[in-house]
CSV table of C-alpha atoms and ligand atoms in Angstrom, one decimal:
chain,number,residue,atom,x,y,z
A,20,MET,CA,-5.6,24.5,21.0
A,21,ARG,CA,-7.0,21.9,23.9
A,22,THR,CA,-6.9,18.5,22.8
A,23,GLY,CA,-8.9,15.5,24.4
A,24,ARG,CA,-7.4,13.8,27.4
A,25,TYR,CA,-6.4,10.9,25.4
A,26,ALA,CA,-4.5,10.1,22.3
A,27,TYR,CA,-4.1,6.9,20.3
A,28,PHE,CA,-0.4,6.2,20.2
A,29,ARG,CA,2.1,3.1,19.5
A,30,GLY,CA,-1.2,0.8,19.7
A,31,GLU,CA,-2.7,1.9,22.9
A,32,PHE,CA,-4.7,4.8,24.3
A,33,VAL,CA,-2.5,6.9,26.3
A,34,PRO,CA,-3.1,10.2,28.0
A,35,VAL,CA,-2.1,12.9,25.5
A,36,GLU,CA,0.7,14.2,27.5
A,37,GLN,CA,2.3,10.9,27.0
A,38,ALA,CA,2.4,10.8,23.1
A,39,HIS,CA,5.5,12.2,22.3
A,40,VAL,CA,8.2,11.3,19.7
A,41,PRO,CA,11.9,11.4,19.9
A,42,ILE,CA,13.6,14.2,18.1
A,43,MET,CA,15.3,12.1,15.9
A,44,THR,CA,11.8,10.8,14.3
A,45,HIS,CA,12.5,10.7,10.7
A,46,ALA,CA,9.0,12.5,9.9
A,47,LEU,CA,10.0,14.9,12.2
A,48,ASN,CA,13.2,15.9,10.4
A,49,TYR,CA,12.1,15.0,6.8
A,50,GLY,CA,8.2,15.5,6.4
A,51,THR,CA,7.6,11.7,6.0
A,52,GLY,CA,4.5,11.6,7.3
A,53,CYS,CA,0.8,11.8,6.0
A,54,PHE,CA,-2.2,12.6,7.7
A,55,GLU,CA,-6.2,13.3,7.7
A,56,GLY,CA,-8.4,15.9,9.1
A,57,ILE,CA,-12.1,14.3,10.1
A,58,ARG,CA,-14.9,16.1,11.5
A,59,ALA,CA,-17.5,14.9,13.8
A,60,HIS,CA,-20.8,17.2,14.3
A,61,TRP,CA,-22.9,17.0,17.5
A,62,ASN,CA,-26.4,16.8,17.3
A,63,GLU,CA,-27.7,18.4,20.7
A,64,GLY,CA,-31.5,16.9,19.9
A,65,GLN,CA,-30.4,13.2,19.4
A,66,GLN,CA,-27.5,13.7,21.8
A,67,GLN,CA,-25.5,12.1,19.4
A,68,LEU,CA,-21.8,12.7,17.6
A,69,TYR,CA,-21.7,12.0,14.2
A,70,LEU,CA,-18.5,11.1,12.5
A,71,PHE,CA,-18.7,12.4,8.7
A,72,ARG,CA,-17.4,9.9,6.0
A,73,ALA,CA,-14.7,8.4,8.3
A,74,PRO,CA,-14.4,5.4,5.8
A,75,GLU,CA,-13.6,7.9,3.0
A,76,HIS,CA,-10.9,9.9,5.4
A,77,PHE,CA,-9.2,6.3,6.3
A,78,ASP,CA,-9.1,5.1,2.6
A,79,ARG,CA,-7.4,8.6,1.4
A,80,LEU,CA,-5.2,7.6,4.3
A,81,ALA,CA,-4.1,4.5,3.2
A,82,ALA,CA,-3.8,5.9,-0.5
A,83,SER,CA,-1.4,8.4,0.7
A,84,ALA,CA,0.5,6.0,3.0
A,85,HIS,CA,0.8,3.9,-0.4
A,86,ILE,CA,2.3,6.9,-2.2
A,87,LEU,CA,5.0,7.0,0.8
A,88,MET,CA,5.3,3.4,1.1
A,89,MET,CA,3.7,2.7,4.4
A,90,HIS,CA,1.2,0.5,5.6
A,91,PRO,CA,-2.1,1.4,7.6
A,92,PRO,CA,-1.6,-1.0,10.8
A,93,HIS,CA,-5.6,-1.5,10.7
A,94,THR,CA,-8.3,-1.9,8.0
A,95,THR,CA,-10.5,1.1,7.4
A,96,VAL,CA,-13.5,-0.3,9.4
A,97,GLN,CA,-10.9,-0.7,12.4
A,98,MET,CA,-9.7,2.8,12.0
A,99,CYS,CA,-13.0,4.0,12.3
A,100,GLU,CA,-13.8,2.1,15.4
A,101,LEU,CA,-10.8,3.0,16.9
A,102,THR,CA,-11.7,6.7,16.3
A,103,ALA,CA,-15.2,6.2,18.0
A,104,GLU,CA,-13.1,4.8,20.8
A,105,LEU,CA,-11.3,8.0,20.9
A,106,LEU,CA,-14.1,10.2,20.9
A,107,ARG,CA,-16.1,8.4,23.6
A,108,ARG,CA,-13.2,8.2,26.2
A,109,ASN,CA,-12.7,12.1,25.4
A,110,GLU,CA,-16.1,12.4,26.3
A,111,HIS,CA,-16.6,15.2,23.0
A,112,VAL,CA,-20.2,16.3,23.2
A,113,HIS,CA,-19.4,19.1,21.0
A,114,ASP,CA,-18.1,19.6,17.3
A,115,THR,CA,-14.7,17.9,17.3
A,116,TYR,CA,-11.7,17.7,14.9
A,117,ILE,CA,-9.7,14.1,14.6
A,118,ARG,CA,-6.3,14.0,13.4
A,119,PRO,CA,-4.9,10.3,12.5
A,120,LEU,CA,-1.3,10.6,11.5
A,121,MET,CA,0.9,7.9,10.3
A,122,TYR,CA,4.7,8.7,10.2
A,123,LYS,CA,8.3,7.2,9.4
A,124,SER,CA,9.5,6.9,13.0
A,125,SER,CA,13.0,5.5,12.7
A,126,PRO,CA,15.5,7.6,14.3
A,127,ILE,CA,17.9,7.8,11.7
A,128,ILE,CA,19.5,10.5,9.4
A,129,GLY,CA,19.3,10.0,5.8
A,130,VAL,CA,16.6,11.0,3.4
A,131,ARG,CA,14.7,8.0,2.1
A,132,LEU,CA,11.2,6.3,2.0
A,133,HIS,CA,12.3,2.5,2.0
A,134,ASP,CA,13.5,0.5,4.9
A,135,LEU,CA,12.0,2.7,7.6
A,136,ASP,CA,9.8,1.8,10.6
A,137,GLU,CA,6.5,3.9,10.8
A,138,ASP,CA,3.8,4.3,13.2
A,139,PHE,CA,0.2,5.5,13.6
A,140,ALA,CA,-1.1,8.1,15.9
A,141,MET,CA,-4.6,9.9,16.4
A,142,PHE,CA,-5.8,12.8,18.4
A,143,SER,CA,-9.0,14.6,18.8
A,144,ALA,CA,-9.9,18.3,19.8
A,145,PRO,CA,-12.7,20.4,20.1
A,146,PHE,CA,-13.0,22.6,16.9
A,147,GLY,CA,-15.3,25.4,15.8
A,148,ALA,CA,-14.7,27.5,12.6
A,149,TYR,CA,-11.3,26.9,10.8
A,150,VAL,CA,-11.4,30.0,8.3
A,151,GLU,CA,-12.6,32.8,10.9
A,152,ILE,CA,-14.3,35.0,8.7
A,153,GLU,CA,-17.6,37.4,8.9
A,154,GLY,CA,-19.7,37.1,5.6
A,155,ALA,CA,-17.4,36.3,2.9
A,156,ALA,CA,-13.7,35.5,2.8
A,157,ARG,CA,-11.3,38.3,0.7
A,158,ILE,CA,-8.6,36.1,-1.2
A,159,ARG,CA,-5.4,36.8,-3.4
A,160,THR,CA,-3.4,34.7,-5.9
A,161,SER,CA,-0.6,33.4,-4.3
A,162,SER,CA,3.1,34.2,-5.6
A,163,TRP,CA,3.6,30.5,-4.8
A,164,ARG,CA,2.4,27.6,-6.9
A,165,ARG,CA,0.7,24.6,-5.8
A,166,VAL,CA,2.9,21.6,-5.6
A,167,GLU,CA,3.4,19.6,-8.5
A,168,ASP,CA,2.4,15.9,-9.1
A,169,THR,CA,5.8,15.6,-10.5
A,170,ALA,CA,7.5,17.2,-7.3
A,171,THR,CA,5.1,16.3,-4.3
A,172,PRO,CA,1.8,14.6,-5.2
A,173,ALA,CA,-0.9,17.2,-4.0
A,174,ARG,CA,-3.5,13.9,-4.1
A,175,ALA,CA,-1.8,12.6,-1.0
A,176,LYS,CA,-2.0,14.3,2.3
A,177,ILE,CA,1.6,14.5,3.1
A,178,THR,CA,2.7,16.3,6.2
A,179,GLY,CA,5.7,18.0,4.4
A,180,SER,CA,4.0,19.4,1.5
A,181,TYR,CA,1.9,21.4,3.9
A,182,VAL,CA,5.1,23.7,4.0
A,183,ASN,CA,3.9,24.6,0.4
A,184,ALA,CA,0.6,25.5,1.9
A,185,ALA,CA,1.7,27.8,4.7
A,186,LEU,CA,3.9,29.9,2.6
A,187,ALA,CA,0.8,30.6,0.6
A,188,LYS,CA,-1.6,31.2,3.5
A,189,THR,CA,1.3,33.2,5.6
A,190,GLU,CA,1.8,35.4,2.7
A,191,ALA,CA,-2.1,35.9,2.1
A,192,MET,CA,-2.5,36.7,5.7
A,193,LEU,CA,0.2,38.9,6.3
A,194,ASP,CA,-0.8,41.0,3.3
A,195,GLY,CA,-4.3,41.2,4.8
A,196,TYR,CA,-6.1,38.6,3.2
A,197,ASP,CA,-8.1,35.6,4.5
A,198,GLU,CA,-7.0,32.8,2.2
A,199,ALA,CA,-4.6,32.1,-0.8
A,200,LEU,CA,-5.9,31.1,-4.3
A,201,MET,CA,-2.9,28.8,-5.3
A,202,LEU,CA,-2.4,28.1,-9.2
A,203,SER,CA,-0.7,25.2,-10.8
A,204,GLU,CA,2.5,25.5,-12.7
A,205,ASN,CA,0.7,25.9,-15.7
A,206,GLY,CA,-1.6,28.8,-14.5
A,207,HIS,CA,-4.8,26.8,-13.8
A,208,VAL,CA,-6.7,27.4,-10.6
A,209,ALA,CA,-6.0,24.6,-8.1
A,210,GLU,CA,-7.3,25.0,-4.6
A,211,GLY,CA,-6.9,27.3,-1.4
A,212,SER,CA,-4.0,26.6,1.0
A,213,ALA,CA,-5.8,23.7,2.6
A,214,GLU,CA,-9.5,24.0,0.9
A,215,ASN,CA,-11.1,22.8,-2.5
A,216,LEU,CA,-12.6,25.6,-4.6
A,217,PHE,CA,-15.7,25.9,-6.8
A,218,ALA,CA,-17.4,28.3,-9.1
A,219,VAL,CA,-20.7,29.1,-10.5
A,220,ILE,CA,-20.3,29.8,-14.0
A,221,GLY,CA,-22.8,29.9,-16.8
A,222,GLY,CA,-25.2,28.1,-14.5
A,223,LYS,CA,-23.0,25.4,-13.7
A,224,LEU,CA,-21.0,24.5,-10.6
A,225,VAL,CA,-17.2,24.2,-11.9
A,226,THR,CA,-14.2,22.8,-9.9
A,227,PRO,CA,-10.8,21.9,-10.9
A,228,ALA,CA,-10.3,18.3,-12.1
A,229,VAL,CA,-8.4,16.3,-9.4
A,230,THR,CA,-5.4,16.0,-12.1
A,231,ASP,CA,-4.8,20.0,-12.1
A,232,ASN,CA,-2.9,19.2,-8.6
A,233,VAL,CA,-5.7,19.6,-6.1
A,234,LEU,CA,-6.1,17.1,-2.9
A,235,ALA,CA,-9.5,15.0,-3.9
A,236,GLY,CA,-11.4,16.4,-1.0
A,237,ILE,CA,-14.2,14.6,0.6
A,238,THR,CA,-16.5,17.7,1.0
A,239,ARG,CA,-15.6,18.3,-2.6
A,240,ALA,CA,-17.0,15.3,-3.4
A,241,THR,CA,-19.7,15.6,-1.1
A,242,LEU,CA,-20.9,19.0,-2.5
A,243,LEU,CA,-20.6,17.9,-6.0
A,244,GLN,CA,-23.3,14.8,-5.2
A,245,LEU,CA,-25.6,17.3,-2.9
A,246,ALA,CA,-25.3,20.0,-5.8
A,247,SER,CA,-26.8,17.5,-8.3
A,248,ASP,CA,-29.3,15.7,-5.8
A,249,VAL,CA,-30.2,18.4,-3.8
A,250,ILE,CA,-29.7,21.8,-5.7
A,251,GLY,CA,-30.2,20.2,-9.0
A,252,ILE,CA,-27.2,22.2,-10.8
A,253,PRO,CA,-25.1,20.7,-13.4
A,254,THR,CA,-21.4,19.8,-12.0
A,255,VAL,CA,-18.4,20.1,-14.1
A,256,GLU,CA,-14.5,19.1,-13.3
A,257,ARG,CA,-12.3,20.6,-15.4
A,258,SER,CA,-9.4,23.1,-15.7
A,259,ILE,CA,-10.4,26.9,-14.3
A,260,ASP,CA,-8.5,29.8,-15.6
A,261,ARG,CA,-7.8,32.5,-12.8
A,262,THR,CA,-10.0,35.3,-14.7
A,263,GLU,CA,-12.8,33.2,-15.0
A,264,LEU,CA,-13.2,33.4,-11.3
A,265,TYR,CA,-13.1,37.0,-11.6
A,266,ILE,CA,-16.2,37.1,-13.6
A,267,ALA,CA,-17.6,34.0,-12.0
A,268,ASP,CA,-21.2,34.5,-10.5
A,269,GLU,CA,-20.3,32.7,-7.1
A,270,VAL,CA,-16.8,31.2,-6.2
A,271,PHE,CA,-16.5,29.5,-2.4
A,272,LEU,CA,-13.9,27.1,-0.8
A,273,CYS,CA,-14.6,24.1,1.1
A,274,GLY,CA,-12.9,21.3,3.1
A,275,THR,CA,-13.3,19.4,6.2
A,276,GLY,CA,-12.0,22.4,8.5
A,277,ALA,CA,-13.2,25.2,6.4
A,278,GLN,CA,-16.5,23.6,5.8
A,279,VAL,CA,-18.2,25.9,2.9
A,280,VAL,CA,-16.7,29.5,2.8
A,281,PRO,CA,-18.2,32.2,0.3
A,282,VAL,CA,-15.6,34.0,-1.6
A,283,GLY,CA,-16.5,38.0,-2.2
A,284,GLU,CA,-13.6,39.3,-3.4
A,285,ILE,CA,-10.2,38.2,-5.4
A,286,ASP,CA,-7.4,40.1,-6.3
A,287,ARG,CA,-9.2,43.2,-5.2
A,288,ARG,CA,-12.2,42.4,-7.6
A,289,ARG,CA,-15.6,41.8,-6.1
A,290,VAL,CA,-16.8,38.3,-7.1
A,291,GLY,CA,-20.7,38.0,-7.9
A,292,SER,CA,-22.7,39.9,-5.2
A,293,GLY,CA,-19.4,40.0,-2.8
A,294,GLY,CA,-21.4,37.9,-0.6
A,295,ALA,CA,-22.5,34.3,-0.3
A,296,GLY,CA,-24.5,33.7,-3.8
A,297,GLU,CA,-27.4,31.4,-4.2
A,298,VAL,CA,-26.0,28.3,-4.8
A,299,THR,CA,-23.4,29.0,-2.2
A,300,SER,CA,-26.0,29.4,0.5
A,301,LEU,CA,-28.1,26.7,-0.7
A,302,LEU,CA,-25.2,24.2,-0.3
A,303,MET,CA,-23.9,25.4,3.0
A,304,THR,CA,-27.4,24.7,4.5
A,305,ALA,CA,-27.9,21.4,2.7
A,306,TYR,CA,-23.9,20.4,3.9
A,307,ASP,CA,-24.8,21.4,7.4
A,308,ARG,CA,-27.9,19.4,7.5
A,309,VAL,CA,-26.4,16.3,6.1
A,310,VAL,CA,-23.5,16.5,8.6
A,311,ARG,CA,-25.4,16.7,11.8
A,312,GLY,CA,-27.7,13.7,10.9
A,313,LEU,CA,-30.9,16.0,9.8
A,314,ASP,CA,-31.2,14.7,6.3
A,315,GLU,CA,-31.8,10.9,6.4
A,316,ARG,CA,-31.1,10.4,2.8
A,317,TYR,CA,-27.0,10.7,3.7
A,318,SER,CA,-27.5,8.9,7.0
A,319,HIS,CA,-24.7,6.0,5.3
A,320,TRP,CA,-22.1,9.0,5.2
A,321,LEU,CA,-22.4,9.1,9.3
A,322,TRP,CA,-20.8,7.1,11.7
A,323,PRO,CA,-22.7,7.3,14.8
A,324,VAL,CA,-20.2,7.5,18.2
A,325,PHE,CA,-22.4,7.0,21.0
A,326,SER,CA,-24.9,4.1,21.3
A,327,ASP,CA,-27.7,3.0,24.1
A,328,ASP,CA,-24.6,0.8,25.5
A,329,SER,CA,-22.4,4.0,25.4
A,330,PRO,CA,-24.6,6.8,25.5
A,331,ALA,CA,-23.2,10.6,25.4
A,332,PRO,CA,-22.0,11.8,28.6
A,333,VAL,CA,-23.5,14.8,30.2
A,334,ALA,CA,-21.6,17.6,28.8
A,335,ARG,CA,-19.4,18.8,31.7
A,336,ASP,CA,-17.7,22.0,30.4
A,337,GLU,CA,-19.8,23.9,28.0
A,338,SER,CA,-17.1,26.4,27.2
A,339,GLU,CA,-15.0,23.4,25.6
A,340,ALA,CA,-17.1,23.8,22.7
A,341,SER,CA,-16.1,26.9,21.4
A,342,ALA,CA,-12.6,26.7,23.1
A,343,ALA,CA,-11.1,25.8,19.9
A,344,LYS,CA,-12.1,28.7,17.4
A,345,ILE,CA,-8.7,28.7,15.6
A,346,SER,CA,-7.9,30.3,12.3
A,347,LEU,CA,-5.5,28.6,10.4
B,420,PMP,N1,-7.0,20.7,-0.3
B,420,PMP,C1,-6.0,20.6,0.6
B,420,PMP,C2,-4.7,21.2,0.4
B,420,PMP,C3,-6.2,20.4,2.2
B,420,PMP,O1,-5.5,20.2,2.9
B,420,PMP,C4,-7.6,20.3,2.4
B,420,PMP,C5,-8.3,19.5,3.7
B,420,PMP,N2,-8.2,18.0,3.9
B,420,PMP,C6,-8.6,20.0,1.3
B,420,PMP,C7,-8.3,20.1,-0.2
B,420,PMP,C8,-10.1,19.8,1.6
B,420,PMP,O2,-10.4,18.5,1.9
B,420,PMP,P1,-11.5,17.6,2.6
B,420,PMP,O3,-12.6,18.0,2.4
B,420,PMP,O4,-11.3,16.0,2.6
B,420,PMP,O5,-11.1,18.1,4.0
């Protein structure tokens, strides 16, 4: 993956090849960090790059940091301004992914959370599709269970807990599926490896409650609102059984990286039509319009990166925009 030329590291913008951590860094050894994944969407007509719900992402970073006994070095608004500055310096005129990271930086051996130094870093990269699939995803129930709040809280985006996601994703992919369906220990549906899950059941849009070991996704919150405001379908947050998904009319996954991904098959059972259902398709369109600044009702969710004083540069390398089509 090609990153932007600059990263924010130890309080300043530095060339990305200088943003390195020592081998004894606590977070590298013990997974004691937390992070965010934010997207910025390019609008060619407006020559504008829009950060999507950046304050909500930095509020969630602060919540994750609080759980790990860390303290963000800047306010949420300052974090958003820093992010916009990073994107300007990196001259991103294409869809972009931003990764802010807070981590325990002390070079010590000893597992704990207290009495450790901490640091904040951020990089950006051109970013296309996350889950690369044509049509609808085929997913399987993982033999791994989602981390429990009593073990490693799923509501915090903790670097170390992504081993749980990686175990499930690799199992699913090496078995020929696109994504994993993760259940919590009590057998209820939690989420994908890095996406929240929705189902259309009995004319309602249903998603697991935030107390079912899921990350309280920002795309999830966005789609719940768009479902009510734009589509007019009732929404419910409740526990979901695995087999409810087999007989649901529609199922889809969503997240900042994945965006909205229809699910066509679960555990070798076709779901709904096997492709993107009606509600899923409407939400995909509504979401894409909102994030690109084409629906003015939601302009308060967007943070424009460029301004009259610092306009978007002319694209230097068009191939960059599609360079980072990675799959998880
Ligand atoms: N669940 C997990 C485990 C994730 O890693 C992500 C991606 N951040 C999501 C859900 C979706 O969250 P969001 O919509 O805020 O990106």
